[in-house]
Amino acid sequence: MELSTTAAPTATPESTRVPGPGLGFESLEDETRIDSLAVDGKLPPWLSGSLLRTGPAKFEVGEQGMRHWFDGLAMLHRFGFSDGRVSYANRFLESRSKLAADETGEITYPEFATDPCRSLFKRAFTLFEPKFGDNANVNLVQLGERFVAMTETPIPVEFDADTLAAAGVAWKVPGELTTAHPHLDRASGGLLNYAAKLGPRNQYRFFRVEADSQEAHQIASTPVKEPAYMHSFGLTERWIVLAEFPFVVNPMRLALSGRPYIENYRWKPELGTRFTLIDRSTGEARGPFETAACFGFHHVNAYETDGGEVVADICTFEDAGIVESLYLGRLRAGDPIPKPALSRFTISPDSGEVSAERLLEEGFDLPRVNYGRCNERPYRYVWGAGNDPADDSSFFDRIVAADLESRTTQVWFE
């Protein structure tokens, strides 16, 4: 499987755009601050605090257009709750990607599936001195008193939770590729994540960042020939759980192919899906443990059983076709979108066996659990986003609450 071929990024003509849910794939230009929004109904008096989010918001720069939903320039959003009232503010993340775009009127830094035109020499040079953007449009984390916007490039961006102003690079990542979905370390209050170090000897590196530090401390590493695309990973009380889906890249292609980042990956189902367990205390690696090929973005949760097995719940797809389905042209045209499944993988480190089962009939992704209480532990409830099962082209349009003990769901949609 190969993804779309590279074309010069151009703005999307109005005639090809679709109404309704498609508005979520159009640029939001305005920044605003509203002290009190109209509330339909009544909020509980105990609800107090802020809900912070990031996401892609701007898909055009001058006459150029981003190609993929994951490319849009990041915007921060803050909903404030107090005394039954709701405030709102939004602000573009002041990343180097955004500032350069404003200054030049062009897409300057490479994105997930959009890459500025560069000569072969410049592409080869980036193998040794990569030019990374910091368009952190994927996820937000709170590390101690710090708030950080993240994406898959190694430049997490700290920002002020009240003003939404950027405050510089949060920490140094020991690699070129990483995940925007780290885990928090219960014991230290720090953060755990992985990075892929590319070079003559490619490695997966696992590292910890303390709450008050800008330095990453490597705790383990494993060699890898062709790094897999991994958007998240699992964590148990003992293990870091790495799921390598067979969507892999030859690092030399990243520099020399002339194609955007994600279009250098190849789907190789013959590799299967490989799980590796990294001991959080010793750094020892167990595995890989192999099962049938699949693909996924989001781990839900992971835990150990009394018998020593490792359970990893992941939202999965049959293959990596979902990546191509999220190109803006396809989303705006209402093309069919693969439906995700909530899958459970049970890994036996002693026997090396991996079993897999589907937990829910509904499509299910973008999962959320009661993280502080349930992560690393057996759990029962999970919330996520779902699709209309009768419409192959429907994007996420409903909230799904799942009881994994009874294997039942409740669904809310309009």
Coordinates of C-alpha atoms in Angstrom, one line a residue:
M1 CA 0.0 0.0 0.0
E2 CA 1.3 3.4 -1.0
L3 CA -0.3 6.7 -0.1
S4 CA -1.2 9.6 -2.4
T5 CA 1.5 10.9 -4.6
T6 CA 2.9 14.4 -3.9
A7 CA 1.4 17.4 -5.5
A8 CA 2.0 21.0 -4.9
P9 CA -0.3 22.1 -2.1
T10 CA -3.1 24.4 -3.3
A11 CA -6.2 25.9 -1.7
T12 CA -9.4 23.8 -2.0
P13 CA -11.9 25.3 -4.5
E14 CA -15.2 26.3 -2.9
S15 CA -17.2 24.1 -5.4
T16 CA -15.6 21.0 -4.0
R17 CA -16.5 21.7 -0.3
V18 CA -19.4 20.0 1.4
P19 CA -21.7 21.5 4.1
G20 CA -22.6 20.1 7.5
P21 CA -19.8 18.1 9.1
G22 CA -17.5 19.2 6.3
L23 CA -17.3 22.6 8.0
G24 CA -15.0 21.0 10.5
F25 CA -12.4 20.7 7.7
E26 CA -12.5 24.4 6.8
S27 CA -10.2 27.0 8.1
L28 CA -11.0 28.9 11.3
E29 CA -9.4 32.3 11.0
D30 CA -10.7 34.3 14.0
E31 CA -9.3 34.4 17.5
T32 CA -11.8 35.4 20.2
R33 CA -12.4 35.7 23.9
I34 CA -16.0 35.5 25.3
D35 CA -16.5 36.0 29.1
S36 CA -20.0 34.4 29.2
L37 CA -21.6 32.1 26.7
A38 CA -25.3 31.4 26.5
V39 CA -26.0 28.2 28.4
D40 CA -28.9 25.9 27.4
G41 CA -30.0 24.2 30.6
K42 CA -28.2 24.4 33.9
L43 CA -24.7 23.4 34.8
P44 CA -24.0 21.8 38.2
P45 CA -22.7 24.3 40.8
W46 CA -19.7 22.2 41.6
L47 CA -18.4 22.3 38.0
S48 CA -15.4 24.6 38.1
G49 CA -12.2 24.7 36.0
S50 CA -11.0 24.8 32.4
L51 CA -11.2 22.4 29.5
L52 CA -8.2 22.9 27.1
R53 CA -8.0 21.5 23.6
T54 CA -5.8 21.8 20.5
G55 CA -6.6 20.9 17.0
P56 CA -6.0 21.7 13.3
A57 CA -7.7 25.0 12.4
K58 CA -6.1 26.7 9.4
F59 CA -5.7 24.7 6.2
E60 CA -4.6 27.5 3.8
V61 CA -1.5 29.7 3.7
G62 CA -1.7 32.3 1.0
E63 CA -2.4 30.5 -2.2
Q64 CA -1.3 27.1 -0.8
G65 CA -3.4 24.6 0.9
M66 CA -2.7 21.8 3.3
R67 CA -3.4 18.3 2.0
H68 CA -4.3 16.3 5.1
W69 CA -6.5 16.9 8.2
F70 CA -3.4 16.3 10.4
D71 CA -1.6 19.2 8.6
G72 CA -3.7 22.2 9.8
L73 CA -2.1 24.9 11.8
A74 CA -2.8 24.4 15.5
M75 CA -5.3 26.4 17.5
L76 CA -5.7 26.3 21.2
H77 CA -9.2 26.4 22.8
R78 CA -10.2 27.0 26.4
F79 CA -13.6 26.6 28.0
G80 CA -13.8 28.0 31.5
F81 CA -16.5 26.8 34.0
S82 CA -17.5 28.7 37.1
D83 CA -20.7 29.5 39.0
G84 CA -22.9 28.0 36.3
R85 CA -21.3 30.1 33.6
V86 CA -19.0 29.2 30.6
S87 CA -16.3 31.4 29.0
Y88 CA -14.4 30.6 25.8
A89 CA -11.2 31.7 24.2
N90 CA -9.2 30.5 21.2
R91 CA -5.8 31.4 19.9
F92 CA -3.5 30.1 17.3
L93 CA -0.5 28.3 18.8
E94 CA 2.5 30.6 18.3
S95 CA 4.6 27.9 16.8
R96 CA 7.6 28.4 14.5
S97 CA 5.4 26.8 11.8
K98 CA 2.6 29.4 12.2
L99 CA 5.0 32.4 12.6
A100 CA 6.9 31.5 9.5
A101 CA 3.7 31.0 7.5
D102 CA 2.5 34.5 8.7
E103 CA 5.8 36.1 7.7
T104 CA 6.3 34.5 4.3
G105 CA 2.7 33.8 3.2
E106 CA 3.7 30.3 2.4
I107 CA 3.9 26.8 4.0
T108 CA 7.4 26.8 5.3
Y109 CA 7.8 23.8 7.5
P110 CA 7.0 20.2 6.4
E111 CA 3.8 18.8 7.9
F112 CA 2.3 15.3 8.2
A113 CA 1.3 15.1 4.5
T114 CA 2.2 18.5 3.1
D115 CA 5.8 19.4 2.3
P116 CA 7.2 22.6 0.9
C117 CA 9.1 22.2 -2.3
R118 CA 12.8 21.6 -1.6
S119 CA 15.7 20.5 -3.8
L120 CA 17.2 17.1 -3.6
F121 CA 20.3 18.6 -2.0
K122 CA 18.2 20.2 0.8
R123 CA 16.3 17.0 1.3
A124 CA 19.6 15.0 1.7
F125 CA 20.9 17.7 4.1
T126 CA 17.9 17.3 6.3
L127 CA 18.9 13.7 7.0
F128 CA 21.7 15.1 9.1
E129 CA 20.1 18.3 10.3
P130 CA 16.3 17.8 10.1
K131 CA 14.0 20.7 9.7
F132 CA 11.2 20.0 12.2
G133 CA 8.0 22.0 12.5
D134 CA 6.3 22.4 15.9
N135 CA 2.7 22.5 14.7
A136 CA 1.4 20.8 17.9
N137 CA -2.2 20.2 16.8
V138 CA -2.7 16.7 18.3
N139 CA -2.8 16.6 22.1
L140 CA -2.3 18.6 25.3
V141 CA -0.7 17.3 28.5
Q142 CA -0.3 18.8 31.9
L143 CA 3.1 18.0 33.5
G144 CA 3.3 19.4 37.0
E145 CA 2.3 23.0 36.6
R146 CA 3.2 23.2 32.9
F147 CA 0.8 22.9 30.0
V148 CA 2.2 21.4 26.8
A149 CA 0.9 21.1 23.2
M150 CA 2.3 18.0 21.4
T151 CA 2.5 16.4 17.9
E152 CA 4.7 13.7 16.4
T153 CA 7.7 16.0 15.8
P154 CA 10.2 16.3 18.7
I155 CA 9.3 19.8 19.7
P156 CA 6.6 19.9 22.4
V157 CA 5.4 23.5 22.9
E158 CA 4.7 24.9 26.4
F159 CA 1.9 27.5 26.7
D160 CA 0.1 29.6 29.3
A161 CA -3.2 28.0 30.2
D162 CA -4.9 31.4 30.8
T163 CA -3.7 33.5 27.9
L164 CA -2.9 30.6 25.6
A165 CA 0.4 32.3 24.7
A166 CA 3.3 30.0 23.7
A167 CA 6.2 29.8 26.2
G168 CA 8.9 27.9 24.3
V169 CA 10.1 24.4 23.9
A170 CA 9.0 22.2 26.9
W171 CA 11.7 19.6 26.8
K172 CA 14.3 18.0 24.5
V173 CA 13.2 14.8 22.8
P174 CA 16.0 12.2 22.2
G175 CA 15.0 11.3 18.6
E176 CA 13.4 12.6 15.4
L177 CA 9.9 11.0 15.7
T178 CA 7.8 10.7 18.8
T179 CA 4.2 10.3 20.0
A180 CA 1.8 13.1 21.0
H181 CA 0.3 10.7 23.6
P182 CA 2.8 10.2 26.4
H183 CA 1.9 8.7 29.8
L184 CA 2.3 10.1 33.3
D185 CA 4.4 8.3 35.9
R186 CA 2.4 7.8 39.0
A187 CA 5.5 7.4 41.2
S188 CA 7.4 10.5 40.2
G189 CA 4.8 12.7 38.7
G190 CA 6.9 12.8 35.5
L191 CA 6.2 11.9 32.0
L192 CA 7.0 8.7 29.9
N193 CA 7.3 8.7 26.2
Y194 CA 9.1 7.0 23.3
A195 CA 11.1 8.5 20.3
A196 CA 12.5 7.0 17.2
K197 CA 16.2 7.9 16.7
L198 CA 17.0 7.7 13.0
G199 CA 20.5 7.2 11.6
P200 CA 23.0 4.5 10.7
R201 CA 21.6 2.5 13.6
N202 CA 17.9 3.2 14.2
Q203 CA 16.5 2.9 17.7
Y204 CA 13.4 3.2 19.7
R205 CA 14.3 5.2 22.7
F206 CA 12.1 5.3 25.9
F207 CA 12.6 8.3 28.2
R208 CA 11.3 10.1 31.2
V209 CA 10.9 13.8 31.8
E210 CA 10.4 15.1 35.4
A211 CA 7.7 17.6 36.1
D212 CA 10.1 20.5 36.7
S213 CA 12.7 19.6 34.0
Q214 CA 13.5 20.3 30.4
E215 CA 15.8 17.3 30.1
A216 CA 14.8 13.8 28.9
H217 CA 16.4 10.8 30.7
Q218 CA 16.6 7.7 28.6
I219 CA 15.5 4.6 30.4
A220 CA 15.7 2.0 27.6
S221 CA 16.3 1.5 23.9
T222 CA 15.8 -1.2 21.3
P223 CA 17.2 -1.4 17.7
V224 CA 14.9 -1.3 14.8
K225 CA 15.5 -1.6 11.0
E226 CA 12.3 0.0 9.7
P227 CA 10.5 2.1 12.3
A228 CA 6.8 1.6 12.5
Y229 CA 4.3 4.5 12.6
M230 CA 3.2 4.6 16.2
H231 CA 0.8 7.3 17.4
S232 CA 0.6 6.1 21.0
F233 CA 1.7 3.2 23.3
G234 CA 0.4 1.4 26.4
L235 CA 1.6 1.4 30.0
T236 CA 1.1 -1.1 32.8
E237 CA 2.5 -1.0 36.4
R238 CA 5.6 -3.0 35.1
W239 CA 5.7 -2.6 31.3
I240 CA 5.8 -0.1 28.6
V241 CA 3.7 -1.8 25.8
L242 CA 4.8 -1.0 22.3
A243 CA 2.6 -2.1 19.4
E244 CA 4.4 -2.0 16.1
F245 CA 1.8 -2.1 13.3
P246 CA 3.3 -3.1 9.9
F247 CA 3.1 0.5 8.5
V248 CA 6.9 1.1 8.4
V249 CA 9.5 3.4 6.9
N250 CA 13.0 3.2 5.5
P251 CA 14.5 6.4 7.1
M252 CA 16.5 7.1 3.9
R253 CA 13.2 7.6 2.1
L254 CA 12.3 10.4 4.5
A255 CA 15.2 12.5 3.3
L256 CA 15.5 11.5 -0.4
S257 CA 12.1 10.5 -1.8
G258 CA 10.7 13.9 -2.5
R259 CA 7.5 13.0 -0.7
P260 CA 5.8 14.3 2.5
Y261 CA 6.6 12.5 5.7
I262 CA 3.7 10.0 5.9
E263 CA 3.8 9.1 2.3
N264 CA 7.2 7.4 2.8
Y265 CA 5.6 4.7 5.0
R266 CA 4.6 1.3 3.4
W267 CA 2.0 -1.2 4.5
K268 CA 3.7 -4.6 4.9
P269 CA 1.1 -7.0 6.3
E270 CA 3.5 -9.9 6.1
L271 CA 5.3 -8.4 9.1
G272 CA 2.2 -8.8 11.3
T273 CA 1.7 -6.7 14.4
R274 CA 4.5 -7.0 16.9
F275 CA 4.2 -6.3 20.6
T276 CA 7.4 -5.5 22.6
L277 CA 7.3 -5.1 26.4
I278 CA 9.9 -2.8 28.1
D279 CA 10.5 -3.3 31.8
R280 CA 10.1 0.2 33.4
S281 CA 12.6 -0.6 36.1
T282 CA 15.4 -2.4 34.3
G283 CA 14.9 -1.4 30.7
E284 CA 14.9 -5.1 29.7
A285 CA 12.9 -5.8 26.5
R286 CA 10.7 -8.9 26.0
G287 CA 9.4 -9.9 22.6
P288 CA 8.5 -9.2 20.0
F289 CA 5.3 -11.1 20.3
E290 CA 3.5 -11.4 17.0
T291 CA -0.2 -11.4 15.9
A292 CA -2.1 -10.7 12.7
A293 CA -1.6 -7.4 10.9
C294 CA -3.7 -4.4 11.8
F295 CA -3.3 -0.7 12.3
G296 CA -4.3 1.8 15.0
F297 CA -3.7 5.3 16.3
H298 CA -4.9 5.1 19.9
H299 CA -4.1 2.8 22.8
V300 CA -7.0 2.9 25.3
N301 CA -5.5 1.2 28.4
A302 CA -3.2 -1.7 29.4
Y303 CA -2.8 -3.8 32.6
E304 CA -1.4 -7.0 33.9
T305 CA -3.5 -10.0 35.0
D306 CA -2.9 -12.0 38.2
G307 CA -1.4 -14.7 35.9
G308 CA 1.2 -12.4 34.5
E309 CA -0.4 -11.8 31.1
V310 CA -0.5 -8.3 29.6
V311 CA -3.8 -6.9 28.3
A312 CA -3.7 -4.0 25.8
D313 CA -6.8 -2.4 24.5
I314 CA -6.4 -0.5 21.2
C315 CA -8.7 1.1 18.7
T316 CA -7.8 -0.7 15.4
F317 CA -8.4 -0.8 11.7
E318 CA -7.9 -3.6 9.2
D319 CA -5.0 -1.8 7.6
A320 CA -3.5 1.7 7.3
G321 CA -6.1 2.9 4.7
I322 CA -7.5 5.3 7.3
V323 CA -4.5 7.5 6.9
E324 CA -5.4 8.1 3.2
S325 CA -9.0 8.5 4.1
L326 CA -8.2 11.6 6.2
Y327 CA -6.8 13.6 3.3
L328 CA -8.9 16.8 3.1
G329 CA -10.0 16.2 -0.5
R330 CA -11.6 12.9 0.5
L331 CA -13.1 14.2 3.7
R332 CA -14.6 17.2 2.0
A333 CA -16.0 14.9 -0.8
G334 CA -17.7 12.6 1.7
D335 CA -15.7 9.5 0.6
P336 CA -16.1 6.3 2.6
I337 CA -14.2 6.2 5.9
P338 CA -13.0 2.9 7.5
K339 CA -14.6 2.2 10.8
P340 CA -12.4 1.6 13.9
A341 CA -12.9 -1.3 16.3
L342 CA -12.1 -1.5 20.0
S343 CA -9.8 -4.5 20.1
R344 CA -8.3 -6.4 23.1
F345 CA -4.9 -8.1 22.8
T346 CA -3.8 -10.5 25.5
I347 CA 0.0 -11.1 25.6
S348 CA 1.6 -14.0 27.4
P349 CA 5.3 -13.1 28.0
D350 CA 6.1 -16.7 29.0
S351 CA 4.5 -18.6 26.0
G352 CA 4.9 -15.8 23.5
E353 CA 1.3 -16.1 22.4
V354 CA -1.0 -13.2 21.6
S355 CA -4.8 -13.5 21.4
A356 CA -7.1 -10.8 19.9
E357 CA -10.8 -10.1 20.2
R358 CA -13.2 -7.3 19.3
L359 CA -14.9 -5.8 22.4
L360 CA -17.7 -3.8 20.8
E361 CA -19.8 -3.9 17.6
E362 CA -19.8 -0.1 17.3
G363 CA -17.1 1.8 15.6
F364 CA -15.0 3.4 18.3
D365 CA -12.0 5.7 18.5
L366 CA -10.6 8.8 20.3
P367 CA -10.9 6.9 23.6
R368 CA -11.0 8.4 27.1
V369 CA -10.8 6.6 30.5
N370 CA -10.7 7.9 34.0
Y371 CA -6.9 8.1 33.6
G372 CA -5.9 8.9 37.2
R373 CA -7.9 6.0 38.6
C374 CA -7.8 3.4 35.8
N375 CA -4.6 3.7 33.7
E376 CA -2.3 0.7 34.2
R377 CA -5.1 -1.2 36.0
P378 CA -8.1 -3.3 35.1
Y379 CA -11.0 -1.1 34.2
R380 CA -14.6 -1.2 33.2
Y381 CA -15.8 2.0 31.5
V382 CA -14.4 3.9 28.4
W383 CA -15.8 6.8 26.4
G384 CA -15.1 7.6 22.8
A385 CA -16.3 8.9 19.5
G386 CA -18.3 6.8 17.0
N387 CA -19.8 6.8 13.5
D388 CA -23.2 6.2 12.0
P389 CA -23.1 2.4 11.3
A390 CA -25.5 2.8 8.4
D391 CA -23.4 5.5 6.6
D392 CA -19.9 4.4 5.3
S393 CA -19.0 8.1 4.7
S394 CA -19.9 9.4 8.1
F395 CA -17.2 11.0 10.2
F396 CA -17.3 10.9 14.0
D397 CA -20.8 12.2 14.9
R398 CA -21.6 10.6 18.3
I399 CA -20.4 10.0 21.8
V400 CA -20.2 6.3 22.8
A401 CA -20.0 5.2 26.5
A402 CA -19.0 1.5 26.8
D403 CA -19.2 -0.9 29.7
L404 CA -16.5 -3.5 28.9
E405 CA -17.8 -6.0 31.5
S406 CA -21.2 -6.3 30.0
R407 CA -20.0 -5.4 26.5
T408 CA -22.8 -2.8 26.1
T409 CA -22.9 0.8 25.0
Q410 CA -24.9 4.0 25.3
V411 CA -24.8 6.4 22.4
W412 CA -25.6 10.1 22.2
F413 CA -26.0 12.0 19.0
E414 CA -28.0 14.7 17.3

